[in-house]
Amino acid sequence: MARDAPMTAGTPAPPAPPAPANHRGRQIAIAFGIVAALIVIYALSLIAVHLLAKSAPALPSVDLSKVEAEDSVVQVRLEKLDTVANRLTVNVTVYPKDSLYDRNFGVLTTDAAVRLYPDNDLGDLQYPVGKAPAQVSTTIVAHGDPANWPFDTYKTEVIAADVFTGTGANREKAPARVEATGKLDGWDATVTRIHDPEDANPDVQDDLVITLQRSKGALIFDVGICLVLIALPVLALWVAIPMALGRTTFLPPLGTWFAALLFAVVPLRNFLPGSPPPGSWIDQAVVLWVLIGLVTAMSLFIVAWWRSREKKTPKRT
């Protein structure tokens, strides 16, 4: 039996074994699993936000059917809150007692003025005779610390009102019941009824205090933006540190990526709901350290560039 001929230098090497048939199928399955996991996480996050972001309902409208004929009501409708200035903008409408109101034509039968306590920016709010009571916009003080964003809470002083009717010697003053209504986007409003100590009836609570705190939906969005801000320097340092240590190849195009990350900080910070004032704790605890981390990553990138640059010998003349 003849022996096999020995392999010579010119003999081609045996072909490599074929790749497993299921290798490509495994890659497709992994990719499909990643996409499916992302879809599930996205759907669950939407459901969680929908369940957690429920805010308090709007303050109910004034039910005039429960008001006695000889009582006047001053409605305060919430419009806007300026957190930095501690000012709450409201629209004020007076519903006078029946003897001062022509129900057939829906107009006042005498001049009326509403004086809010504490003082508002417009003073006495005027409602002329012969016209339907219109909303008058004014601002009142809402005490709170905007530097505590997003956990800041704002509270008005005790809001009371007097209604002045008539002119001259016939001018009369009568206390009115204050009712708050409306809703502010991103805020939960609650009303606390207060008894006027000058009223002999202890069961009468015509005055009120309005408290405003941020809704859960706004808080969830704030947390998301803060997580995005924190992720920027983490990703930048994760790329820059191995590059500076020489463990990965230096890639010059990444310089534009680092610049984009750096310039994205201020727009993201200004995108925060409620616009926290400059210098608040979010700037000291998050934004400043995000900028420091990004600048550190860019410095490491420059170090990596300096080590990998081509050293050219100067030309002799």
PDB file of C-alpha atoms in Angstrom:
ATOM      1  CA  MET A   1       0.000   0.000   0.000  1.00  0.00           C
ATOM      2  CA  ALA A   2       1.494   3.298  -1.080  1.00  0.00           C
ATOM      3  CA  ARG A   3       2.293   5.894   1.531  1.00  0.00           C
ATOM      4  CA  ASP A   4       0.870   9.381   1.278  1.00  0.00           C
ATOM      5  CA  ALA A   5       3.179  11.818  -0.412  1.00  0.00           C
ATOM      6  CA  PRO A   6       4.754  14.330   1.994  1.00  0.00           C
ATOM      7  CA  MET A   7       3.461  17.925   1.877  1.00  0.00           C
ATOM      8  CA  THR A   8       5.845  20.203   0.024  1.00  0.00           C
ATOM      9  CA  ALA A   9       6.260  23.943   0.224  1.00  0.00           C
ATOM     10  CA  GLY A  10       4.128  24.429  -2.864  1.00  0.00           C
ATOM     11  CA  THR A  11       1.242  22.379  -1.575  1.00  0.00           C
ATOM     12  CA  PRO A  12      -1.670  24.654  -0.589  1.00  0.00           C
ATOM     13  CA  ALA A  13      -2.819  24.635   3.031  1.00  0.00           C
ATOM     14  CA  PRO A  14      -6.025  22.828   3.774  1.00  0.00           C
ATOM     15  CA  PRO A  15      -9.088  25.083   3.723  1.00  0.00           C
ATOM     16  CA  ALA A  16     -10.261  26.572   7.023  1.00  0.00           C
ATOM     17  CA  PRO A  17     -13.201  24.862   8.598  1.00  0.00           C
ATOM     18  CA  PRO A  18     -16.476  26.562   7.700  1.00  0.00           C
ATOM     19  CA  ALA A  19     -18.027  28.855  10.280  1.00  0.00           C
ATOM     20  CA  PRO A  20     -20.803  27.361  12.293  1.00  0.00           C
ATOM     21  CA  ALA A  21     -24.098  27.618  10.511  1.00  0.00           C
ATOM     22  CA  ASN A  22     -25.845  29.040  13.539  1.00  0.00           C
ATOM     23  CA  HIS A  23     -23.321  31.864  14.149  1.00  0.00           C
ATOM     24  CA  ARG A  24     -25.195  34.397  12.014  1.00  0.00           C
ATOM     25  CA  GLY A  25     -28.496  33.276  13.479  1.00  0.00           C
ATOM     26  CA  ARG A  26     -27.146  33.898  16.978  1.00  0.00           C
ATOM     27  CA  GLN A  27     -26.130  37.453  16.034  1.00  0.00           C
ATOM     28  CA  ILE A  28     -29.583  38.144  14.613  1.00  0.00           C
ATOM     29  CA  ALA A  29     -31.196  36.762  17.772  1.00  0.00           C
ATOM     30  CA  ILE A  30     -29.001  38.965  19.989  1.00  0.00           C
ATOM     31  CA  ALA A  31     -29.800  42.065  17.920  1.00  0.00           C
ATOM     32  CA  PHE A  32     -33.508  41.244  17.988  1.00  0.00           C
ATOM     33  CA  GLY A  33     -33.357  40.715  21.764  1.00  0.00           C
ATOM     34  CA  ILE A  34     -31.680  44.103  22.298  1.00  0.00           C
ATOM     35  CA  VAL A  35     -34.294  45.882  20.174  1.00  0.00           C
ATOM     36  CA  ALA A  36     -37.128  44.068  21.968  1.00  0.00           C
ATOM     37  CA  ALA A  37     -35.646  44.944  25.376  1.00  0.00           C
ATOM     38  CA  LEU A  38     -35.408  48.625  24.411  1.00  0.00           C
ATOM     39  CA  ILE A  39     -39.031  48.620  23.250  1.00  0.00           C
ATOM     40  CA  VAL A  40     -40.185  46.984  26.494  1.00  0.00           C
ATOM     41  CA  ILE A  41     -38.172  49.429  28.632  1.00  0.00           C
ATOM     42  CA  TYR A  42     -39.560  52.369  26.644  1.00  0.00           C
ATOM     43  CA  ALA A  43     -43.151  51.131  27.025  1.00  0.00           C
ATOM     44  CA  LEU A  44     -42.725  50.503  30.757  1.00  0.00           C
ATOM     45  CA  SER A  45     -41.219  53.961  31.249  1.00  0.00           C
ATOM     46  CA  LEU A  46     -44.203  55.567  29.511  1.00  0.00           C
ATOM     47  CA  ILE A  47     -46.613  53.608  31.707  1.00  0.00           C
ATOM     48  CA  ALA A  48     -44.669  54.533  34.853  1.00  0.00           C
ATOM     49  CA  VAL A  49     -44.609  58.219  33.933  1.00  0.00           C
ATOM     50  CA  HIS A  50     -48.344  58.129  33.170  1.00  0.00           C
ATOM     51  CA  LEU A  51     -49.093  56.571  36.556  1.00  0.00           C
ATOM     52  CA  LEU A  52     -46.706  58.705  38.605  1.00  0.00           C
ATOM     53  CA  ALA A  53     -47.183  62.029  36.830  1.00  0.00           C
ATOM     54  CA  LYS A  54     -50.802  62.512  37.829  1.00  0.00           C
ATOM     55  CA  SER A  55     -51.187  66.040  39.149  1.00  0.00           C
ATOM     56  CA  ALA A  56     -53.847  67.444  41.409  1.00  0.00           C
ATOM     57  CA  PRO A  57     -57.092  68.458  39.680  1.00  0.00           C
ATOM     58  CA  ALA A  58     -57.875  72.085  38.952  1.00  0.00           C
ATOM     59  CA  LEU A  59     -59.490  74.113  41.688  1.00  0.00           C
ATOM     60  CA  PRO A  60     -63.273  73.903  41.214  1.00  0.00           C
ATOM     61  CA  SER A  61     -65.329  76.754  39.808  1.00  0.00           C
ATOM     62  CA  VAL A  62     -67.446  78.899  42.077  1.00  0.00           C
ATOM     63  CA  ASP A  63     -70.856  77.361  42.779  1.00  0.00           C
ATOM     64  CA  LEU A  64     -73.054  80.445  43.080  1.00  0.00           C
ATOM     65  CA  SER A  65     -76.080  78.308  43.925  1.00  0.00           C
ATOM     66  CA  LYS A  66     -74.579  77.728  47.383  1.00  0.00           C
ATOM     67  CA  VAL A  67     -74.050  81.446  48.009  1.00  0.00           C
ATOM     68  CA  GLU A  68     -76.657  83.337  49.983  1.00  0.00           C
ATOM     69  CA  ALA A  69     -78.458  86.225  48.267  1.00  0.00           C
ATOM     70  CA  GLU A  70     -76.929  88.876  50.534  1.00  0.00           C
ATOM     71  CA  ASP A  71     -73.352  87.619  50.254  1.00  0.00           C
ATOM     72  CA  SER A  72     -70.755  88.878  47.794  1.00  0.00           C
ATOM     73  CA  VAL A  73     -68.132  86.563  46.328  1.00  0.00           C
ATOM     74  CA  VAL A  74     -64.710  87.503  44.964  1.00  0.00           C
ATOM     75  CA  GLN A  75     -63.298  84.895  42.583  1.00  0.00           C
ATOM     76  CA  VAL A  76     -59.510  84.614  42.246  1.00  0.00           C
ATOM     77  CA  ARG A  77     -58.448  82.651  39.157  1.00  0.00           C
ATOM     78  CA  LEU A  78     -54.838  81.424  38.994  1.00  0.00           C
ATOM     79  CA  GLU A  79     -52.957  82.512  35.863  1.00  0.00           C
ATOM     80  CA  LYS A  80     -49.157  82.525  36.254  1.00  0.00           C
ATOM     81  CA  LEU A  81     -46.471  82.136  38.898  1.00  0.00           C
ATOM     82  CA  ASP A  82     -43.178  84.028  38.702  1.00  0.00           C
ATOM     83  CA  THR A  83     -40.985  82.044  41.070  1.00  0.00           C
ATOM     84  CA  VAL A  84     -37.975  84.387  41.010  1.00  0.00           C
ATOM     85  CA  ALA A  85     -40.066  87.502  41.739  1.00  0.00           C
ATOM     86  CA  ASN A  86     -42.384  85.656  44.163  1.00  0.00           C
ATOM     87  CA  ARG A  87     -45.422  86.991  42.322  1.00  0.00           C
ATOM     88  CA  LEU A  88     -48.663  85.138  41.557  1.00  0.00           C
ATOM     89  CA  THR A  89     -50.757  86.585  38.728  1.00  0.00           C
ATOM     90  CA  VAL A  90     -54.506  86.195  39.249  1.00  0.00           C
ATOM     91  CA  ASN A  91     -57.693  87.332  37.519  1.00  0.00           C
ATOM     92  CA  VAL A  92     -60.206  88.786  39.969  1.00  0.00           C
ATOM     93  CA  THR A  93     -63.977  88.810  39.363  1.00  0.00           C
ATOM     94  CA  VAL A  94     -66.664  90.050  41.746  1.00  0.00           C
ATOM     95  CA  TYR A  95     -70.086  88.431  42.114  1.00  0.00           C
ATOM     96  CA  PRO A  96     -72.030  91.009  44.146  1.00  0.00           C
ATOM     97  CA  LYS A  97     -75.077  90.316  46.248  1.00  0.00           C
ATOM     98  CA  ASP A  98     -78.433  90.195  44.480  1.00  0.00           C
ATOM     99  CA  SER A  99     -79.444  93.731  45.436  1.00  0.00           C
ATOM    100  CA  LEU A 100     -76.452  95.116  43.498  1.00  0.00           C
ATOM    101  CA  TYR A 101     -76.838  92.970  40.382  1.00  0.00           C
ATOM    102  CA  ASP A 102     -79.398  93.113  37.560  1.00  0.00           C
ATOM    103  CA  ARG A 103     -79.926  89.491  36.582  1.00  0.00           C
ATOM    104  CA  ASN A 104     -82.030  90.397  33.540  1.00  0.00           C
ATOM    105  CA  PHE A 105     -79.164  92.227  31.845  1.00  0.00           C
ATOM    106  CA  GLY A 106     -76.252  90.760  33.809  1.00  0.00           C
ATOM    107  CA  VAL A 107     -74.864  94.150  34.844  1.00  0.00           C
ATOM    108  CA  LEU A 108     -74.068  95.972  38.075  1.00  0.00           C
ATOM    109  CA  THR A 109     -76.634  98.409  39.430  1.00  0.00           C
ATOM    110  CA  THR A 110     -73.979 100.488  41.194  1.00  0.00           C
ATOM    111  CA  ASP A 111     -70.268 101.148  41.071  1.00  0.00           C
ATOM    112  CA  ALA A 112     -68.271  98.472  42.865  1.00  0.00           C
ATOM    113  CA  ALA A 113     -64.657  98.109  43.920  1.00  0.00           C
ATOM    114  CA  VAL A 114     -62.802  95.137  45.375  1.00  0.00           C
ATOM    115  CA  ARG A 115     -59.989  95.598  47.859  1.00  0.00           C
ATOM    116  CA  LEU A 116     -57.827  92.514  48.322  1.00  0.00           C
ATOM    117  CA  TYR A 117     -55.796  91.838  51.449  1.00  0.00           C
ATOM    118  CA  PRO A 118     -52.830  91.756  51.456  1.00  0.00           C
ATOM    119  CA  ASP A 119     -52.348  94.627  49.036  1.00  0.00           C
ATOM    120  CA  ASN A 120     -52.041  93.767  45.354  1.00  0.00           C
ATOM    121  CA  ASP A 121     -50.139  95.686  42.690  1.00  0.00           C
ATOM    122  CA  LEU A 122     -53.240  97.530  41.358  1.00  0.00           C
ATOM    123  CA  GLY A 123     -54.857  98.589  44.609  1.00  0.00           C
ATOM    124  CA  ASP A 124     -58.674  98.727  44.505  1.00  0.00           C
ATOM    125  CA  LEU A 125     -60.078  96.868  41.488  1.00  0.00           C
ATOM    126  CA  GLN A 126     -62.857  98.897  39.847  1.00  0.00           C
ATOM    127  CA  TYR A 127     -66.097  97.519  38.368  1.00  0.00           C
ATOM    128  CA  PRO A 128     -68.267 100.320  36.856  1.00  0.00           C
ATOM    129  CA  VAL A 129     -72.060 100.501  37.030  1.00  0.00           C
ATOM    130  CA  GLY A 130     -74.060  99.312  34.036  1.00  0.00           C
ATOM    131  CA  LYS A 131     -71.459  96.752  32.922  1.00  0.00           C
ATOM    132  CA  ALA A 132     -70.993  93.065  33.530  1.00  0.00           C
ATOM    133  CA  PRO A 133     -68.235  92.317  36.062  1.00  0.00           C
ATOM    134  CA  ALA A 134     -65.101  91.579  34.036  1.00  0.00           C
ATOM    135  CA  GLN A 135     -61.928  89.859  35.111  1.00  0.00           C
ATOM    136  CA  VAL A 136     -59.236  92.237  36.318  1.00  0.00           C
ATOM    137  CA  SER A 137     -55.664  90.946  36.284  1.00  0.00           C
ATOM    138  CA  THR A 138     -53.358  91.724  39.184  1.00  0.00           C
ATOM    139  CA  THR A 139     -50.481  90.138  41.095  1.00  0.00           C
ATOM    140  CA  ILE A 140     -50.135  89.123  44.723  1.00  0.00           C
ATOM    141  CA  VAL A 141     -47.167  87.948  46.778  1.00  0.00           C
ATOM    142  CA  ALA A 142     -46.437  84.206  46.963  1.00  0.00           C
ATOM    143  CA  HIS A 143     -43.659  83.450  49.442  1.00  0.00           C
ATOM    144  CA  GLY A 144     -41.135  80.748  48.539  1.00  0.00           C
ATOM    145  CA  ASP A 145     -37.465  80.099  47.834  1.00  0.00           C
ATOM    146  CA  PRO A 146     -36.768  79.503  44.104  1.00  0.00           C
ATOM    147  CA  ALA A 147     -33.249  78.300  44.973  1.00  0.00           C
ATOM    148  CA  ASN A 148     -34.820  75.085  46.330  1.00  0.00           C
ATOM    149  CA  TRP A 149     -35.884  74.086  42.802  1.00  0.00           C
ATOM    150  CA  PRO A 150     -37.458  71.616  42.022  1.00  0.00           C
ATOM    151  CA  PHE A 151     -38.743  71.105  45.578  1.00  0.00           C
ATOM    152  CA  ASP A 152     -39.754  74.735  46.076  1.00  0.00           C
ATOM    153  CA  THR A 153     -43.193  75.535  47.483  1.00  0.00           C
ATOM    154  CA  TYR A 154     -44.982  78.872  47.366  1.00  0.00           C
ATOM    155  CA  LYS A 155     -47.682  80.100  49.726  1.00  0.00           C
ATOM    156  CA  THR A 156     -49.704  83.282  49.737  1.00  0.00           C
ATOM    157  CA  GLU A 157     -50.609  85.249  52.800  1.00  0.00           C
ATOM    158  CA  VAL A 158     -54.191  85.083  54.029  1.00  0.00           C
ATOM    159  CA  ILE A 159     -56.286  86.434  51.143  1.00  0.00           C
ATOM    160  CA  ALA A 160     -59.347  88.415  52.202  1.00  0.00           C
ATOM    161  CA  ALA A 161     -61.535  90.889  50.338  1.00  0.00           C
ATOM    162  CA  ASP A 162     -63.914  93.770  50.937  1.00  0.00           C
ATOM    163  CA  VAL A 163     -66.451  95.013  48.395  1.00  0.00           C
ATOM    164  CA  PHE A 164     -67.113  98.757  48.221  1.00  0.00           C
ATOM    165  CA  THR A 165     -70.375  99.824  46.559  1.00  0.00           C
ATOM    166  CA  GLY A 166     -71.960 103.166  45.782  1.00  0.00           C
ATOM    167  CA  THR A 167     -70.400 106.608  45.655  1.00  0.00           C
ATOM    168  CA  GLY A 168     -70.037 109.558  47.970  1.00  0.00           C
ATOM    169  CA  ALA A 169     -72.029 109.464  51.172  1.00  0.00           C
ATOM    170  CA  ASN A 170     -73.811 106.312  50.031  1.00  0.00           C
ATOM    171  CA  ARG A 171     -70.575 104.321  49.786  1.00  0.00           C
ATOM    172  CA  GLU A 172     -70.723 101.071  51.730  1.00  0.00           C
ATOM    173  CA  LYS A 173     -68.163  98.449  52.689  1.00  0.00           C
ATOM    174  CA  ALA A 174     -68.956  94.775  53.166  1.00  0.00           C
ATOM    175  CA  PRO A 175     -66.730  91.715  53.615  1.00  0.00           C
ATOM    176  CA  ALA A 176     -66.783  89.184  50.783  1.00  0.00           C
ATOM    177  CA  ARG A 177     -66.098  85.484  50.546  1.00  0.00           C
ATOM    178  CA  VAL A 178     -62.956  84.675  48.543  1.00  0.00           C
ATOM    179  CA  GLU A 179     -62.975  81.672  46.210  1.00  0.00           C
ATOM    180  CA  ALA A 180     -59.935  80.382  44.283  1.00  0.00           C
ATOM    181  CA  THR A 181     -60.272  78.541  40.983  1.00  0.00           C
ATOM    182  CA  GLY A 182     -58.186  77.541  37.966  1.00  0.00           C
ATOM    183  CA  LYS A 183     -54.944  75.620  37.471  1.00  0.00           C
ATOM    184  CA  LEU A 184     -51.300  76.345  36.703  1.00  0.00           C
ATOM    185  CA  ASP A 185     -49.416  74.033  34.339  1.00  0.00           C
ATOM    186  CA  GLY A 186     -46.755  72.104  36.235  1.00  0.00           C
ATOM    187  CA  TRP A 187     -48.117  73.060  39.653  1.00  0.00           C
ATOM    188  CA  ASP A 188     -50.472  71.493  42.181  1.00  0.00           C
ATOM    189  CA  ALA A 189     -52.622  74.081  43.945  1.00  0.00           C
ATOM    190  CA  THR A 190     -54.330  73.563  47.293  1.00  0.00           C
ATOM    191  CA  VAL A 191     -56.588  75.931  49.211  1.00  0.00           C
ATOM    192  CA  THR A 192     -56.820  76.246  52.993  1.00  0.00           C
ATOM    193  CA  ARG A 193     -59.875  78.039  54.350  1.00  0.00           C
ATOM    194  CA  ILE A 194     -59.189  80.560  57.137  1.00  0.00           C
ATOM    195  CA  HIS A 195     -61.541  82.078  59.698  1.00  0.00           C
ATOM    196  CA  ASP A 196     -61.515  85.861  60.015  1.00  0.00           C
ATOM    197  CA  PRO A 197     -60.859  86.643  63.697  1.00  0.00           C
ATOM    198  CA  GLU A 198     -63.044  89.761  63.412  1.00  0.00           C
ATOM    199  CA  ASP A 199     -66.060  87.629  62.478  1.00  0.00           C
ATOM    200  CA  ALA A 200     -68.187  86.637  65.459  1.00  0.00           C
ATOM    201  CA  ASN A 201     -69.314  83.414  63.792  1.00  0.00           C
ATOM    202  CA  PRO A 202     -66.523  80.812  64.217  1.00  0.00           C
ATOM    203  CA  ASP A 203     -68.010  78.613  61.476  1.00  0.00           C
ATOM    204  CA  VAL A 204     -67.517  81.247  58.763  1.00  0.00           C
ATOM    205  CA  GLN A 205     -64.306  80.760  56.781  1.00  0.00           C
ATOM    206  CA  ASP A 206     -64.418  83.384  54.041  1.00  0.00           C
ATOM    207  CA  ASP A 207     -60.641  83.880  53.724  1.00  0.00           C
ATOM    208  CA  LEU A 208     -58.103  81.478  52.255  1.00  0.00           C
ATOM    209  CA  VAL A 209     -54.436  80.659  51.679  1.00  0.00           C
ATOM    210  CA  ILE A 210     -53.194  79.262  48.340  1.00  0.00           C
ATOM    211  CA  THR A 211     -50.274  76.809  48.353  1.00  0.00           C
ATOM    212  CA  LEU A 212     -48.450  75.838  45.158  1.00  0.00           C
ATOM    213  CA  GLN A 213     -45.987  72.972  44.760  1.00  0.00           C
ATOM    214  CA  ARG A 214     -44.554  71.389  41.634  1.00  0.00           C
ATOM    215  CA  SER A 215     -46.490  68.479  40.166  1.00  0.00           C
ATOM    216  CA  LYS A 216     -44.953  65.003  39.933  1.00  0.00           C
ATOM    217  CA  GLY A 217     -44.836  65.147  36.144  1.00  0.00           C
ATOM    218  CA  ALA A 218     -42.483  68.130  36.228  1.00  0.00           C
ATOM    219  CA  LEU A 219     -40.311  66.430  38.863  1.00  0.00           C
ATOM    220  CA  ILE A 220     -39.946  63.291  36.724  1.00  0.00           C
ATOM    221  CA  PHE A 221     -38.887  65.403  33.748  1.00  0.00           C
ATOM    222  CA  ASP A 222     -36.384  67.281  35.935  1.00  0.00           C
ATOM    223  CA  VAL A 223     -34.829  63.989  37.064  1.00  0.00           C
ATOM    224  CA  GLY A 224     -34.538  62.842  33.436  1.00  0.00           C
ATOM    225  CA  ILE A 225     -32.731  66.022  32.362  1.00  0.00           C
ATOM    226  CA  CYS A 226     -30.346  65.752  35.335  1.00  0.00           C
ATOM    227  CA  LEU A 227     -29.528  62.140  34.408  1.00  0.00           C
ATOM    228  CA  VAL A 228     -28.757  63.235  30.839  1.00  0.00           C
ATOM    229  CA  LEU A 229     -26.457  65.969  32.159  1.00  0.00           C
ATOM    230  CA  ILE A 230     -24.615  63.490  34.394  1.00  0.00           C
ATOM    231  CA  ALA A 231     -24.252  61.026  31.502  1.00  0.00           C
ATOM    232  CA  LEU A 232     -22.355  63.572  29.361  1.00  0.00           C
ATOM    233  CA  PRO A 233     -19.085  63.685  31.386  1.00  0.00           C
ATOM    234  CA  VAL A 234     -19.309  59.965  32.184  1.00  0.00           C
ATOM    235  CA  LEU A 235     -19.329  59.073  28.481  1.00  0.00           C
ATOM    236  CA  ALA A 236     -16.650  61.633  27.675  1.00  0.00           C
ATOM    237  CA  LEU A 237     -14.284  60.355  30.382  1.00  0.00           C
ATOM    238  CA  TRP A 238     -15.012  56.732  29.426  1.00  0.00           C
ATOM    239  CA  VAL A 239     -13.667  57.512  25.942  1.00  0.00           C
ATOM    240  CA  ALA A 240     -10.888  59.955  26.873  1.00  0.00           C
ATOM    241  CA  ILE A 241      -9.142  58.050  29.699  1.00  0.00           C
ATOM    242  CA  PRO A 242      -8.176  54.912  27.670  1.00  0.00           C
ATOM    243  CA  MET A 243      -7.117  57.177  24.812  1.00  0.00           C
ATOM    244  CA  ALA A 244      -4.837  59.219  27.091  1.00  0.00           C
ATOM    245  CA  LEU A 245      -3.335  56.013  28.564  1.00  0.00           C
ATOM    246  CA  GLY A 246      -2.562  54.717  25.077  1.00  0.00           C
ATOM    247  CA  ARG A 247      -4.860  51.719  25.360  1.00  0.00           C
ATOM    248  CA  THR A 248      -6.955  52.754  22.365  1.00  0.00           C
ATOM    249  CA  THR A 249      -6.190  54.420  19.064  1.00  0.00           C
ATOM    250  CA  PHE A 250      -6.335  58.206  18.958  1.00  0.00           C
ATOM    251  CA  LEU A 251      -9.218  59.385  16.762  1.00  0.00           C
ATOM    252  CA  PRO A 252      -9.001  63.092  15.798  1.00  0.00           C
ATOM    253  CA  PRO A 253     -12.703  63.406  14.754  1.00  0.00           C
ATOM    254  CA  LEU A 254     -13.713  62.872  18.385  1.00  0.00           C
ATOM    255  CA  GLY A 255     -12.647  66.473  19.074  1.00  0.00           C
ATOM    256  CA  THR A 256     -15.891  67.761  17.545  1.00  0.00           C
ATOM    257  CA  TRP A 257     -17.835  65.245  19.658  1.00  0.00           C
ATOM    258  CA  PHE A 258     -16.253  66.591  22.860  1.00  0.00           C
ATOM    259  CA  ALA A 259     -17.070  70.162  21.790  1.00  0.00           C
ATOM    260  CA  ALA A 260     -20.693  69.205  21.082  1.00  0.00           C
ATOM    261  CA  LEU A 261     -21.008  67.665  24.547  1.00  0.00           C
ATOM    262  CA  LEU A 262     -19.592  70.797  26.153  1.00  0.00           C
ATOM    263  CA  PHE A 263     -21.913  73.173  24.321  1.00  0.00           C
ATOM    264  CA  ALA A 264     -24.953  70.971  25.055  1.00  0.00           C
ATOM    265  CA  VAL A 265     -24.790  71.634  28.793  1.00  0.00           C
ATOM    266  CA  VAL A 266     -26.218  75.172  28.823  1.00  0.00           C
ATOM    267  CA  PRO A 267     -29.219  74.409  26.534  1.00  0.00           C
ATOM    268  CA  LEU A 268     -30.065  71.343  28.624  1.00  0.00           C
ATOM    269  CA  ARG A 269     -29.798  73.362  31.818  1.00  0.00           C
ATOM    270  CA  ASN A 270     -32.071  76.099  30.435  1.00  0.00           C
ATOM    271  CA  PHE A 271     -34.542  73.415  29.292  1.00  0.00           C
ATOM    272  CA  LEU A 272     -35.288  72.481  32.897  1.00  0.00           C
ATOM    273  CA  PRO A 273     -38.956  73.192  33.736  1.00  0.00           C
ATOM    274  CA  GLY A 274     -39.406  76.213  35.935  1.00  0.00           C
ATOM    275  CA  SER A 275     -36.063  77.791  34.925  1.00  0.00           C
ATOM    276  CA  PRO A 276     -34.218  77.615  38.265  1.00  0.00           C
ATOM    277  CA  PRO A 277     -32.377  80.868  39.011  1.00  0.00           C
ATOM    278  CA  PRO A 278     -28.645  81.009  38.246  1.00  0.00           C
ATOM    279  CA  GLY A 279     -26.507  79.877  41.148  1.00  0.00           C
ATOM    280  CA  SER A 280     -29.119  77.559  42.645  1.00  0.00           C
ATOM    281  CA  TRP A 281     -28.127  74.189  44.075  1.00  0.00           C
ATOM    282  CA  ILE A 282     -28.607  72.450  40.713  1.00  0.00           C
ATOM    283  CA  ASP A 283     -25.796  74.615  39.289  1.00  0.00           C
ATOM    284  CA  GLN A 284     -23.499  73.949  42.235  1.00  0.00           C
ATOM    285  CA  ALA A 285     -24.181  70.217  42.581  1.00  0.00           C
ATOM    286  CA  VAL A 286     -24.691  69.130  38.955  1.00  0.00           C
ATOM    287  CA  VAL A 287     -24.015  71.684  36.214  1.00  0.00           C
ATOM    288  CA  LEU A 288     -20.644  72.877  37.539  1.00  0.00           C
ATOM    289  CA  TRP A 289     -19.320  69.325  37.977  1.00  0.00           C
ATOM    290  CA  VAL A 290     -20.630  68.338  34.556  1.00  0.00           C
ATOM    291  CA  LEU A 291     -18.600  71.176  33.035  1.00  0.00           C
ATOM    292  CA  ILE A 292     -15.527  70.188  35.070  1.00  0.00           C
ATOM    293  CA  GLY A 293     -15.853  66.574  33.908  1.00  0.00           C
ATOM    294  CA  LEU A 294     -16.194  67.587  30.253  1.00  0.00           C
ATOM    295  CA  VAL A 295     -13.218  69.953  30.437  1.00  0.00           C
ATOM    296  CA  THR A 296     -11.172  67.167  32.064  1.00  0.00           C
ATOM    297  CA  ALA A 297     -12.140  64.786  29.256  1.00  0.00           C
ATOM    298  CA  MET A 298     -11.144  67.359  26.635  1.00  0.00           C
ATOM    299  CA  SER A 299      -7.817  67.881  28.415  1.00  0.00           C
ATOM    300  CA  LEU A 300      -7.133  64.129  28.327  1.00  0.00           C
ATOM    301  CA  PHE A 301      -8.048  64.137  24.641  1.00  0.00           C
ATOM    302  CA  ILE A 302      -5.468  66.877  24.020  1.00  0.00           C
ATOM    303  CA  VAL A 303      -2.872  64.853  25.971  1.00  0.00           C
ATOM    304  CA  ALA A 304      -3.604  61.856  23.747  1.00  0.00           C
ATOM    305  CA  TRP A 305      -3.239  64.045  20.669  1.00  0.00           C
ATOM    306  CA  TRP A 306       0.100  65.393  21.933  1.00  0.00           C
ATOM    307  CA  ARG A 307       1.468  61.878  22.417  1.00  0.00           C
ATOM    308  CA  SER A 308       0.317  60.601  19.041  1.00  0.00           C
ATOM    309  CA  ARG A 309       1.247  63.610  16.921  1.00  0.00           C
ATOM    310  CA  GLU A 310       3.787  63.174  14.115  1.00  0.00           C
ATOM    311  CA  LYS A 311       7.123  64.700  15.060  1.00  0.00           C
ATOM    312  CA  LYS A 312       8.678  66.331  12.027  1.00  0.00           C
ATOM    313  CA  THR A 313      12.329  67.369  11.973  1.00  0.00           C
ATOM    314  CA  PRO A 314      12.831  71.000  11.003  1.00  0.00           C
ATOM    315  CA  LYS A 315      14.232  71.623   7.545  1.00  0.00           C
ATOM    316  CA  ARG A 316      17.780  72.950   7.386  1.00  0.00           C
ATOM    317  CA  THR A 317      18.444  75.934   5.197  1.00  0.00           C
TER     318      THR A 317
END
